Short mmCIF file of C-alpha atoms in Angstrom, two decimals:
data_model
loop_
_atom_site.label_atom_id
_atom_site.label_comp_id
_atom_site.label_asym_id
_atom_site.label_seq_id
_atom_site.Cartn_x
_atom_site.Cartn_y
_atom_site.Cartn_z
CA UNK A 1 -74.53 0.88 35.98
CA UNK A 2 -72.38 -1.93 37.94
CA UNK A 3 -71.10 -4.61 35.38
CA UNK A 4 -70.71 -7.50 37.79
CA UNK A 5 -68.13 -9.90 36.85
CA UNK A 6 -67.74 -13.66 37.33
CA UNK A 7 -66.35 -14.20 40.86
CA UNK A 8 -66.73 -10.48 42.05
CA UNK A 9 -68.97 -8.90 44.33
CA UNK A 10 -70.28 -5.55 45.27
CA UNK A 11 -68.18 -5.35 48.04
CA UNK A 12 -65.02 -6.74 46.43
CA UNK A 13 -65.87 -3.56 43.80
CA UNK A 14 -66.68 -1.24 46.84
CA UNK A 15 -62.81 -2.18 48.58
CA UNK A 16 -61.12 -1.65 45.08
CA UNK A 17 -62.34 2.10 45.29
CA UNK A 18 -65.28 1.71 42.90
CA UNK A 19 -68.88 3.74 43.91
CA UNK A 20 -71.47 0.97 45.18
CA UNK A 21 -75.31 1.81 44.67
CA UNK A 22 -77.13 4.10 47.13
CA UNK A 23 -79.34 2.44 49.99
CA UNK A 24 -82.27 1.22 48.92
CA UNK A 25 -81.95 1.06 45.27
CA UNK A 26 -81.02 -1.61 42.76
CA UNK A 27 -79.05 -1.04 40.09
CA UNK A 28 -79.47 -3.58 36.67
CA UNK A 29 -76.47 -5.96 36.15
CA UNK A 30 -74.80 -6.93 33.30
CA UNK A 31 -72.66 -10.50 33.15
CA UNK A 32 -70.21 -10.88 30.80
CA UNK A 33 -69.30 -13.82 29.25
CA UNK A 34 -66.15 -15.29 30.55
CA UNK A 35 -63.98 -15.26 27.55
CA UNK A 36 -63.86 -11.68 27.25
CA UNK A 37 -62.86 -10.79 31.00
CA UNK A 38 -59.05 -11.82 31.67
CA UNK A 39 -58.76 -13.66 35.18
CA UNK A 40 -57.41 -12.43 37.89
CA UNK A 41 -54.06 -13.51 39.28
CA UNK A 42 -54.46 -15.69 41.97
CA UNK A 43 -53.51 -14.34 45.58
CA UNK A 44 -50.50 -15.42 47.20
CA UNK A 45 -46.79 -14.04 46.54
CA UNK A 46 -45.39 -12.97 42.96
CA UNK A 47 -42.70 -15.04 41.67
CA UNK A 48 -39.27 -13.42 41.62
CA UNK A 49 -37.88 -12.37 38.76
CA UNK A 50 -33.75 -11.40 38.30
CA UNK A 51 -33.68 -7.27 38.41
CA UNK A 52 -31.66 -5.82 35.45
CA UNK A 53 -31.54 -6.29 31.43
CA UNK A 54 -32.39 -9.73 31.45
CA UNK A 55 -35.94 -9.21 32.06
CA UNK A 56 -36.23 -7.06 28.83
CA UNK A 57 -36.07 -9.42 26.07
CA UNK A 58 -35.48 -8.56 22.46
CA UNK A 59 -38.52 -9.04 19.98
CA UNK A 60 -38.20 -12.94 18.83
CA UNK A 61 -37.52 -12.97 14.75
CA UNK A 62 -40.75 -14.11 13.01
CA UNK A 63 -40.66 -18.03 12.20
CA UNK A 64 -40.48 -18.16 8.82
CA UNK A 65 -38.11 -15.51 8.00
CA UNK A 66 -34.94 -15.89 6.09
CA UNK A 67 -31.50 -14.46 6.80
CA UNK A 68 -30.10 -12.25 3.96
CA UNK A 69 -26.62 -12.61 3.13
CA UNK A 70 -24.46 -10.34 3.14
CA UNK A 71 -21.40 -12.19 1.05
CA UNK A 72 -20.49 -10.94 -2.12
CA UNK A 73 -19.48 -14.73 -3.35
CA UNK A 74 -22.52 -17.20 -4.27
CA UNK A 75 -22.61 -20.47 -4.81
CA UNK A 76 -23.80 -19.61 -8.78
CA UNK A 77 -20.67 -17.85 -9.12
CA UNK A 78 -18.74 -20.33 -7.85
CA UNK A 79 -20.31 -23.13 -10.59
CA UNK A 80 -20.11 -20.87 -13.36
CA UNK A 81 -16.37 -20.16 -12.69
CA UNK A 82 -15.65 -23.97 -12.09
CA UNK A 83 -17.80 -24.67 -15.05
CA UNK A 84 -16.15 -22.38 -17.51
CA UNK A 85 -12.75 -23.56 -16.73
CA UNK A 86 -13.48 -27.00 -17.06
CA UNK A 87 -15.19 -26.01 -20.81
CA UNK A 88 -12.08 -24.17 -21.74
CA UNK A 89 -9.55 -26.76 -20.57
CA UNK A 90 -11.20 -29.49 -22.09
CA UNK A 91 -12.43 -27.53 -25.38
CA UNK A 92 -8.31 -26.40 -25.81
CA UNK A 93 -7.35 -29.56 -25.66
CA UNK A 94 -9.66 -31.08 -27.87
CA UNK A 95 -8.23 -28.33 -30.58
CA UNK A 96 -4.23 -28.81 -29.64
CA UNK A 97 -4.80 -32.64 -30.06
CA UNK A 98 -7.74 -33.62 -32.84
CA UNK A 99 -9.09 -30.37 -35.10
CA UNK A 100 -5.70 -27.90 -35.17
CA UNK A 101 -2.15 -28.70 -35.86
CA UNK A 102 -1.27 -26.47 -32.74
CA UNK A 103 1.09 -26.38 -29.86
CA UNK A 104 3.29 -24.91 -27.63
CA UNK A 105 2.42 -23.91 -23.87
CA UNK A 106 1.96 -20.20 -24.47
CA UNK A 107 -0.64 -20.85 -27.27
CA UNK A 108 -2.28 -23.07 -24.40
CA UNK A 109 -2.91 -20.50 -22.50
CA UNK A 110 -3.63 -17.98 -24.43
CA UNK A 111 -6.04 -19.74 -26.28
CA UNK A 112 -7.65 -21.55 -22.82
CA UNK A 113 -8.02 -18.19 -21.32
CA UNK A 114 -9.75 -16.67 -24.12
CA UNK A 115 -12.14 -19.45 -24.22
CA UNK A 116 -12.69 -18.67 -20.11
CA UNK A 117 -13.97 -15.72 -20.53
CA UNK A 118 -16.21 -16.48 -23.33
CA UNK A 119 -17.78 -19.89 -21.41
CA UNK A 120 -17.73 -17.78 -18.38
CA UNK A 121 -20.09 -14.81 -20.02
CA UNK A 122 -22.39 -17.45 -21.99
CA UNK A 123 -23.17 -18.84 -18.36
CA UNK A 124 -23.36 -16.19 -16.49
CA UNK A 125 -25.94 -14.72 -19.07
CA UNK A 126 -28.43 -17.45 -18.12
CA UNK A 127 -29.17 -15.98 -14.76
CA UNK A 128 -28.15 -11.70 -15.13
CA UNK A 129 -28.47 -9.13 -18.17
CA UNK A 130 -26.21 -7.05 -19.88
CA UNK A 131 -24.67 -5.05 -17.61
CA UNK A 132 -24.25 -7.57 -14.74
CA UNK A 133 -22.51 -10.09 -17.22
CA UNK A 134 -20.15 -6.83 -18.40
CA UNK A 135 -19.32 -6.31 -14.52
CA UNK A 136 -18.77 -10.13 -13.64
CA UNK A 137 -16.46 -10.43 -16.96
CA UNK A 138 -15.07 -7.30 -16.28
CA UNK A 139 -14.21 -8.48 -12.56
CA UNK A 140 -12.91 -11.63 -13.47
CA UNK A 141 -10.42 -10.15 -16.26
CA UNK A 142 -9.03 -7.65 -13.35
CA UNK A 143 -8.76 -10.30 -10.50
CA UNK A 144 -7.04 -13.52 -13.41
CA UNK A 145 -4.83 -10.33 -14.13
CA UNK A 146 -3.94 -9.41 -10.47
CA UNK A 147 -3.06 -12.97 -9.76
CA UNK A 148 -0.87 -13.20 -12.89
CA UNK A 149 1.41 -10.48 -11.39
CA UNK A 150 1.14 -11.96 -8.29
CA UNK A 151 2.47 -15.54 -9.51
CA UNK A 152 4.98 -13.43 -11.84
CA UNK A 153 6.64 -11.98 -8.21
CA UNK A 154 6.55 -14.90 -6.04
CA UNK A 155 8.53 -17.06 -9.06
CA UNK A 156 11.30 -13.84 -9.38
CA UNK A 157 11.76 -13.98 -5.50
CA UNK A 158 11.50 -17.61 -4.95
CA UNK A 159 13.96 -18.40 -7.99
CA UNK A 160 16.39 -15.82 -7.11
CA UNK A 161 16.39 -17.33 -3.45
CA UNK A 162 16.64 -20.73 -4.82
CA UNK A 163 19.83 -19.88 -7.10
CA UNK A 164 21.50 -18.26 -4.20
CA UNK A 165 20.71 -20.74 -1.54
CA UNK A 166 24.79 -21.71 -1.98
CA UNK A 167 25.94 -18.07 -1.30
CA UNK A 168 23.51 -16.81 0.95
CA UNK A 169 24.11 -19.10 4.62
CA UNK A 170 28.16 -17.96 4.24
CA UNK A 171 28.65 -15.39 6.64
CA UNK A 172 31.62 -13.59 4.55
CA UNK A 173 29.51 -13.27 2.16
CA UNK A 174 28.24 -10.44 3.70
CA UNK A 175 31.11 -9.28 6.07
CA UNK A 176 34.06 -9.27 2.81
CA UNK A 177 34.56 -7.53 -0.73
CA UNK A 178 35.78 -9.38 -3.96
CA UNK A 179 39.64 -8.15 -3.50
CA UNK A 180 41.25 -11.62 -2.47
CA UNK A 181 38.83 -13.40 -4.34
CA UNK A 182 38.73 -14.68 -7.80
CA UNK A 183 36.22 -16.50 -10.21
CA UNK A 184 37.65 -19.89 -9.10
CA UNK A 185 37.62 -19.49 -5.68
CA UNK A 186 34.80 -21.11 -3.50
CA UNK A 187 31.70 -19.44 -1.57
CA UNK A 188 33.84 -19.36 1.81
CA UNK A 189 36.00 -16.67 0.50
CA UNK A 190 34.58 -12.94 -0.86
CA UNK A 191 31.41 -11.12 -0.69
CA UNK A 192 29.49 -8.13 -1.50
CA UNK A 193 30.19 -5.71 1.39
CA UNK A 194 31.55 -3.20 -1.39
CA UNK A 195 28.43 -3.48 -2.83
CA UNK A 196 26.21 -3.47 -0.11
CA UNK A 197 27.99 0.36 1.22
CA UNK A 198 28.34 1.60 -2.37
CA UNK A 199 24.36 1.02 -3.18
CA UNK A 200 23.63 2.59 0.48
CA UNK A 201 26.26 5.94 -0.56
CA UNK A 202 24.82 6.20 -3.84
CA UNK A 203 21.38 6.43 -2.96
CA UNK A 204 21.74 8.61 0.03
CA UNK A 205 23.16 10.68 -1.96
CA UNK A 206 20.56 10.45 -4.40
CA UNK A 207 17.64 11.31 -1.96
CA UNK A 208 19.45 14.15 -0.68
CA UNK A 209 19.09 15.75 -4.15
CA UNK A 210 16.03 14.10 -5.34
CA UNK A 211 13.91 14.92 -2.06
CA UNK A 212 14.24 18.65 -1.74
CA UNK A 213 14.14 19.50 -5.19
CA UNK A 214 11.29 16.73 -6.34
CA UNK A 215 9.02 18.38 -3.20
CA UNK A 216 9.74 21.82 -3.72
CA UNK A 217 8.81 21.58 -7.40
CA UNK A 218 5.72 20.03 -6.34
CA UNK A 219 4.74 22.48 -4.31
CA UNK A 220 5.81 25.12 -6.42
CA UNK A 221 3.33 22.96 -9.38
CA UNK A 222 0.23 23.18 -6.95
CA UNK A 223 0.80 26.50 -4.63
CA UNK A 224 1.40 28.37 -7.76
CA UNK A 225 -0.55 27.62 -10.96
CA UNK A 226 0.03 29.38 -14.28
CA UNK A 227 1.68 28.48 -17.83
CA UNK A 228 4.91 27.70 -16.11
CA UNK A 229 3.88 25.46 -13.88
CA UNK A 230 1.55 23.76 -17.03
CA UNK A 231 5.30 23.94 -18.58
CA UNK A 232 7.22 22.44 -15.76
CA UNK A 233 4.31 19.47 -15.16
CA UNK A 234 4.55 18.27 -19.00
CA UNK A 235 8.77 18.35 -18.83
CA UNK A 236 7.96 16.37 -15.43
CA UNK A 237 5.54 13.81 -17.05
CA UNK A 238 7.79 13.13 -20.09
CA UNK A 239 10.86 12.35 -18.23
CA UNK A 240 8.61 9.91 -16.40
CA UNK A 241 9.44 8.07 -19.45
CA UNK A 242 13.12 8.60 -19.66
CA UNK A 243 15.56 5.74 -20.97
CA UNK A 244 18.30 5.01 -18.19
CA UNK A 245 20.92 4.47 -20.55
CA UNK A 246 20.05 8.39 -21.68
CA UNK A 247 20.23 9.64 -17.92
CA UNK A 248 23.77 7.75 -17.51
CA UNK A 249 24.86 9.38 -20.89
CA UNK A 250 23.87 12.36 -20.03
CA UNK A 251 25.92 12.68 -16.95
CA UNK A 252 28.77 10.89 -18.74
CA UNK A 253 28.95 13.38 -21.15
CA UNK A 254 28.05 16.26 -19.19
CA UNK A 255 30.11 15.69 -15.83
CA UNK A 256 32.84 13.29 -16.83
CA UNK A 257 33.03 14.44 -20.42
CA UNK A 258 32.54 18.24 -20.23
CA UNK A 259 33.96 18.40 -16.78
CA UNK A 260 36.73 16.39 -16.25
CA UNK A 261 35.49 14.36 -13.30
CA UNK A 262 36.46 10.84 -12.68
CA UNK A 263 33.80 7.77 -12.25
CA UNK A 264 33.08 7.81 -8.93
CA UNK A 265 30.07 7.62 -6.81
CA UNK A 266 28.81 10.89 -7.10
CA UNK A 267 28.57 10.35 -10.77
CA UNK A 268 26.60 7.32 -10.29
CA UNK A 269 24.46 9.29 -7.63
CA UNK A 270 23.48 12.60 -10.24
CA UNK A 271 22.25 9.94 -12.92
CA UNK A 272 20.02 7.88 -10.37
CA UNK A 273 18.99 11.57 -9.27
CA UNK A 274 18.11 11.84 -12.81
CA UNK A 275 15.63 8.68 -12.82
CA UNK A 276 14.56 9.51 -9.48
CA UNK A 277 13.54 13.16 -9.68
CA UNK A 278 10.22 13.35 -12.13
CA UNK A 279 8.92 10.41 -10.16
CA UNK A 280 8.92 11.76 -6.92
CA UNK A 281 7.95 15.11 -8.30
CA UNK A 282 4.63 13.45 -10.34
CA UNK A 283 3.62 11.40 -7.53
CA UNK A 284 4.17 13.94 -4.62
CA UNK A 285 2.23 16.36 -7.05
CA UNK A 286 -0.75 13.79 -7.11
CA UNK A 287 -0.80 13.76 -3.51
CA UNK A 288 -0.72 17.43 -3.02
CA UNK A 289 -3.81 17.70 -5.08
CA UNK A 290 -5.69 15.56 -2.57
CA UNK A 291 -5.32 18.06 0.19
CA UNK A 292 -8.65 19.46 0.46
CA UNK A 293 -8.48 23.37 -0.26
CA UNK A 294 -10.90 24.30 2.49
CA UNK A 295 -7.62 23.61 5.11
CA UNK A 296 -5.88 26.12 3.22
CA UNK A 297 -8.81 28.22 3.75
CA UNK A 298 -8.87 27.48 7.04
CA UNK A 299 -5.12 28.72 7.71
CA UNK A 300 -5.49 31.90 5.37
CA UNK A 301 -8.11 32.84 7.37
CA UNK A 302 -6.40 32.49 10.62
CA UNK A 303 -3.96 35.19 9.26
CA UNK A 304 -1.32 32.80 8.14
CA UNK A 305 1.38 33.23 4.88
CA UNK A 306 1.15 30.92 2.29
CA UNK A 307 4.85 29.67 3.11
CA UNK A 308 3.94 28.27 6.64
CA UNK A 309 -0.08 26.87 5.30
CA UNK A 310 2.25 24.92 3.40
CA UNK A 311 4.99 24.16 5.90
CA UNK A 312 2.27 23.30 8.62
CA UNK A 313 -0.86 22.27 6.95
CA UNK A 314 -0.38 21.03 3.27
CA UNK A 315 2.87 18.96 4.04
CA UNK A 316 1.70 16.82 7.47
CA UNK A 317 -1.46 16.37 5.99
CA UNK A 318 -0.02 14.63 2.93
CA UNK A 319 3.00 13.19 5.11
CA UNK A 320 2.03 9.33 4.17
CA UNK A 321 1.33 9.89 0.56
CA UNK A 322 4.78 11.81 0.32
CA UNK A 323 6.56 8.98 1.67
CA UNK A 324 4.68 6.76 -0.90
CA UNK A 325 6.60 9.06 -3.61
CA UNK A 326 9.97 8.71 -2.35
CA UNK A 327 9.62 5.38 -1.93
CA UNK A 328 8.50 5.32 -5.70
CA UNK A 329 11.56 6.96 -6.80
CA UNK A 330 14.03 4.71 -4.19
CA UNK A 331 12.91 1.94 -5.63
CA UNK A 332 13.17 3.51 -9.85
CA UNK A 333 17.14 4.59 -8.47
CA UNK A 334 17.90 1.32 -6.24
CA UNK A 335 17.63 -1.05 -9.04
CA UNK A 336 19.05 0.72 -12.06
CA UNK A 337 22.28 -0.79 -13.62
CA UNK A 338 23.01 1.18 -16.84
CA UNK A 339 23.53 4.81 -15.35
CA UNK A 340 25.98 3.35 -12.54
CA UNK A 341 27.45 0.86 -15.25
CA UNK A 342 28.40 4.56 -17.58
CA UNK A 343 29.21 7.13 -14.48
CA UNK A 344 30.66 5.11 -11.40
CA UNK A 345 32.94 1.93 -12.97
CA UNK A 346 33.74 -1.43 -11.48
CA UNK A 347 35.84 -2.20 -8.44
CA UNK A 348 36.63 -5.54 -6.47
CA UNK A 349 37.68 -3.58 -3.63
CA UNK A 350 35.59 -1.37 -0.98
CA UNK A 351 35.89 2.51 -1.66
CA UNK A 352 33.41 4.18 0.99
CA UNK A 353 34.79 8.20 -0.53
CA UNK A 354 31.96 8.74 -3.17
CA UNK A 355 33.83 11.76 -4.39
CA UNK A 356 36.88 9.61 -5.96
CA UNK A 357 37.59 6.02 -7.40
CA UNK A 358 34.99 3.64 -8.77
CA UNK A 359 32.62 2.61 -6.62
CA UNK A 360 30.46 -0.71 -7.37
CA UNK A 361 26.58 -1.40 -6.63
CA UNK A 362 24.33 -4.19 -5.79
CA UNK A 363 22.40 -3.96 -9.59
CA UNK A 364 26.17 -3.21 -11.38
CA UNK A 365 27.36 -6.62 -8.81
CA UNK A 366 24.84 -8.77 -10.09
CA UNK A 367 25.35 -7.86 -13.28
CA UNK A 368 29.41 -8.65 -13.41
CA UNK A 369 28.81 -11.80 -11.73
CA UNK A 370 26.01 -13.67 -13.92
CA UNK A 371 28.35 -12.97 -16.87
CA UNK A 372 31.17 -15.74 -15.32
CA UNK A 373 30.40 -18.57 -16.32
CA UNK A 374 31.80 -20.04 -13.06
CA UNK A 375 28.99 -21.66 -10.85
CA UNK A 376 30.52 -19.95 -8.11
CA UNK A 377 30.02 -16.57 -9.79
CA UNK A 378 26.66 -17.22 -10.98
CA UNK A 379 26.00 -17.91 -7.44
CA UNK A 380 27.26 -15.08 -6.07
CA UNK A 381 25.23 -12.86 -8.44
CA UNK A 382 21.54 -14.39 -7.31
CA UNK A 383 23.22 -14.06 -3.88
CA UNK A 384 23.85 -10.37 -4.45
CA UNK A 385 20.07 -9.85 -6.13
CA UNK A 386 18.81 -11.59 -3.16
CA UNK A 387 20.53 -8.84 -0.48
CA UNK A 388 19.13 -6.00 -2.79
CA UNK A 389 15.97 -7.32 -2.36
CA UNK A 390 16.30 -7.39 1.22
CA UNK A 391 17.60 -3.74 1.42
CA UNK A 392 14.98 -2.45 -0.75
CA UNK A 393 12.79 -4.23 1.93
CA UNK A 394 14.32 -2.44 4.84
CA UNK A 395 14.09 1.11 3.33
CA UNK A 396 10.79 0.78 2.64
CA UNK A 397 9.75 -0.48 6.02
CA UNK A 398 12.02 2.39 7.44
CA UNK A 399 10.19 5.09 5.13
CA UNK A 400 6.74 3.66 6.01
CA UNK A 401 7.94 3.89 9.84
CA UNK A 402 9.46 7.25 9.75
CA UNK A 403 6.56 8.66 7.93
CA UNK A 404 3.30 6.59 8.01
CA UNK A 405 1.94 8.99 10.37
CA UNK A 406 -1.60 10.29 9.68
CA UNK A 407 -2.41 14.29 9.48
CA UNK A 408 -2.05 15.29 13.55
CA UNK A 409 -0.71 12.71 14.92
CA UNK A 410 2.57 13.48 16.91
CA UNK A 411 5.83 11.72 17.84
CA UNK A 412 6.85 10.87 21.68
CA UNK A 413 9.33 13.59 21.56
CA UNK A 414 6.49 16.29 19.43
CA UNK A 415 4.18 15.30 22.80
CA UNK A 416 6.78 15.58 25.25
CA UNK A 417 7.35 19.33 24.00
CA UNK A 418 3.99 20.10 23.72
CA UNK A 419 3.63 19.10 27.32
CA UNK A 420 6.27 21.28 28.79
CA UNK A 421 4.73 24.25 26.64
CA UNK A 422 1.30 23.72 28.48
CA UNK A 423 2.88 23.27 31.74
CA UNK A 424 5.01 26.73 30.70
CA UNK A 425 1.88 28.45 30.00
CA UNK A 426 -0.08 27.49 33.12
CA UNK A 427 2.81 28.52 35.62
CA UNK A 428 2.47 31.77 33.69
CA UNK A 429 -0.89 32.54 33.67
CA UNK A 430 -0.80 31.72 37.71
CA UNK A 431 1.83 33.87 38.25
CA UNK A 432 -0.38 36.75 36.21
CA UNK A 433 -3.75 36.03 37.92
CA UNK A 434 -1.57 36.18 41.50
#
């Protein structure tokens, strides 16, 4: 059967390939209507079209669709939080001025804050249940909280900056000691170098005991488990807790006392080693925990000791988190005042030999000079709390430098020697395959 379409012909059929009717005989057509039979393109040359990924177009979005947002903030939020601080301003007021005899800024806020939170759940419970209100309150306690602290250490940094802003742009304040200058004689004379080189002494010194012993005794806590090391952790996590007034009496009585040593630097240094040491041993103890155990595995099964899984597995991998530590305890040592006020003494003058003499801090510097009640003085001390500030700064950007290095990753000079090894290796294996 030949289904004849509109506008074709046998022969037109016959030239496309199809089989035309045998001589003689007629076949029974059938016309279809014209709707159902797509036309024909009309003869004559295609239109061009640009080659490449431009003539495969994406799949157009349905009309009528609606983006979904991905933000975690919406606009209800944003009203209730508005909202509920208005309500608790407005509602503490109404109580510190007409219904209670209150006042007193702290009371303030302490009472507007409390009322926050409670305006704050009643509307958020109009639009979520139970647990979502919990998590929004919950969420907005941590994040009022966080900014608190925030506030708190912007105000210490920008009023100690502000108070020193008279000693701070003299140059000899940082290039002279306190020897030819007294408590009535201006900015332009004196400074804190003695300070500056005994803080620097002290707590190199410190870090060469504290580091060694703090990460072997961490090790030791997680390579080797049993009652001692159960022993050794709780000693570790109650000296966490340690007054520093003990830790300086301690040495005072122990190495001054008992020994017959004079205050001096390295006095000053074994009581900040005293603060220093069960932080860096709890923290680097946390971190060696995190190491997963199947790269321990992994080296045990390659046929190496447990001394160098350690030495070239456990360590690198937790290299960043170990610097985290002893930045932990720099920063517990740096700023202690008691134990070097007890073991090291007070000096105007600069004494760089930590084994003999008194030998002054930045913390112990501050302290002497906020007690004058000279303006000068004062300024000076803010001055000094200012530049330990800025060296507590520097040694942590030089600890995050030296070891903020993920697991693997090499130095310049690390590459450079594994580079001549390869080149080593291939000039040997030539010279064995020739």
């Amino acid at each position: 059967m030949t289904i004849a379409h509109e506008g074709v012909t046998d022969a037109d059929a016959d030239a496309a390939g199809g089989a035309g009717p045998a001589e003689g005989s007629e076949a029974p057509t059938e016309v279809l209507p014209a709707a159902a039979v797509t036309p024909a393109p009309a003869a004559g040359p295609a239109p061009s079209q640009a080659p490449g990924p431009a003539a495969v177009r994406a799949p157009a979005r349905p009309v009528g669709e609606r983006r979904r947002s991905l933000s975690l903030l919406r606009a209800t939020d944003v009203y209730a939080l508005l909202g509920a601080a208005a309500a608790a301003l407005s509602l503490t007021g109404l109580l510190f001025t007409r219904l209670l005899p209150f006042s007193g800024g702290v009371g303030f806020t302490v009472i507007a804050y409390a009322l926050f939170i409670g305006v704050y759940a009643l509307l958020v419970s109009l639009d979520e249940d139970g647990p979502a209100v919990r998590d929004r309150v919950a969420a907005v306690v941590i994040q009022s909280l966080g900014l608190v602290m925030l506030t708190a250490l912007v105000f210490v940094i920008a009023f100690t900056l502000w108070e020193g802003r008279k000693a701070l742009p003299h140059l000899n304040f940082f290039t002279e000691d306190m020897a030819q200058a007294g408590p009535l004689d201006p900015l332009s004379r004196g400074g804190v170098l003695h300070a500056i080189l005994g803080t620097l002494e002290q707590i190199a010194v410190a870090l060469a005991i504290t580091v060694p012993a703090g990460m072997t005794c961490a090790v030791f806590l997680n390579e080797v488990p049993g009652r001692f090391a159960r022993f050794v952790r709780t000693v570790v996590e109650a000296m966490t807790a340690l007054p520093s007034i003990v830790a300086g009496l301690f040495i005072y009585a122990t190495v001054i006392l008992a020994l017959g040593f004079d205050r001096s630097g390295l006095a000053a240094s074994l009581a900040l080693a005293v603060m220093m040491l069960p932080i860096i041993i709890r923290a680097a103890d946390v971190v060696l925990r995190l190491v997963p155990g199947t790269l321990r595995e992994a080296s045990y099964a390659l046929g190496t000791s447990r001394w160098r899984t350690v030495w070239h597995v456990v360590l690198p991998t937790a290299r960043s988190g170990l610097t985290t530590s002893v930045i932990l305890g720099t920063a517990r040592g740096i700023g202690e005042t008691s134990p070097v006020l007890l073991t090291a003494g007070f000096t105007a003058e600069i004494n760089t030999d930590p084994l003999e003499g008194p030998q002054v801090s930045l913390p112990l510097a501050t302290f002497e000079f906020v007690k004058s009640p000279e303006p000068a003085m004062i300024a000076r001390g803010f001055g000094t709390a200012a530049v330990l500030m800025a060296v507590v700064l520097l040694l942590f950007i030089a600890a995050r430098v030296i070891g903020g290095r993920g697991p693997g990753q090499l130095t310049r000079r690390q590459e450079h020697r594994r580079v001549l090894a390869s080149r080593r290796d291939a000039e040997r294996f030539a010279s064995r395959s020739r």
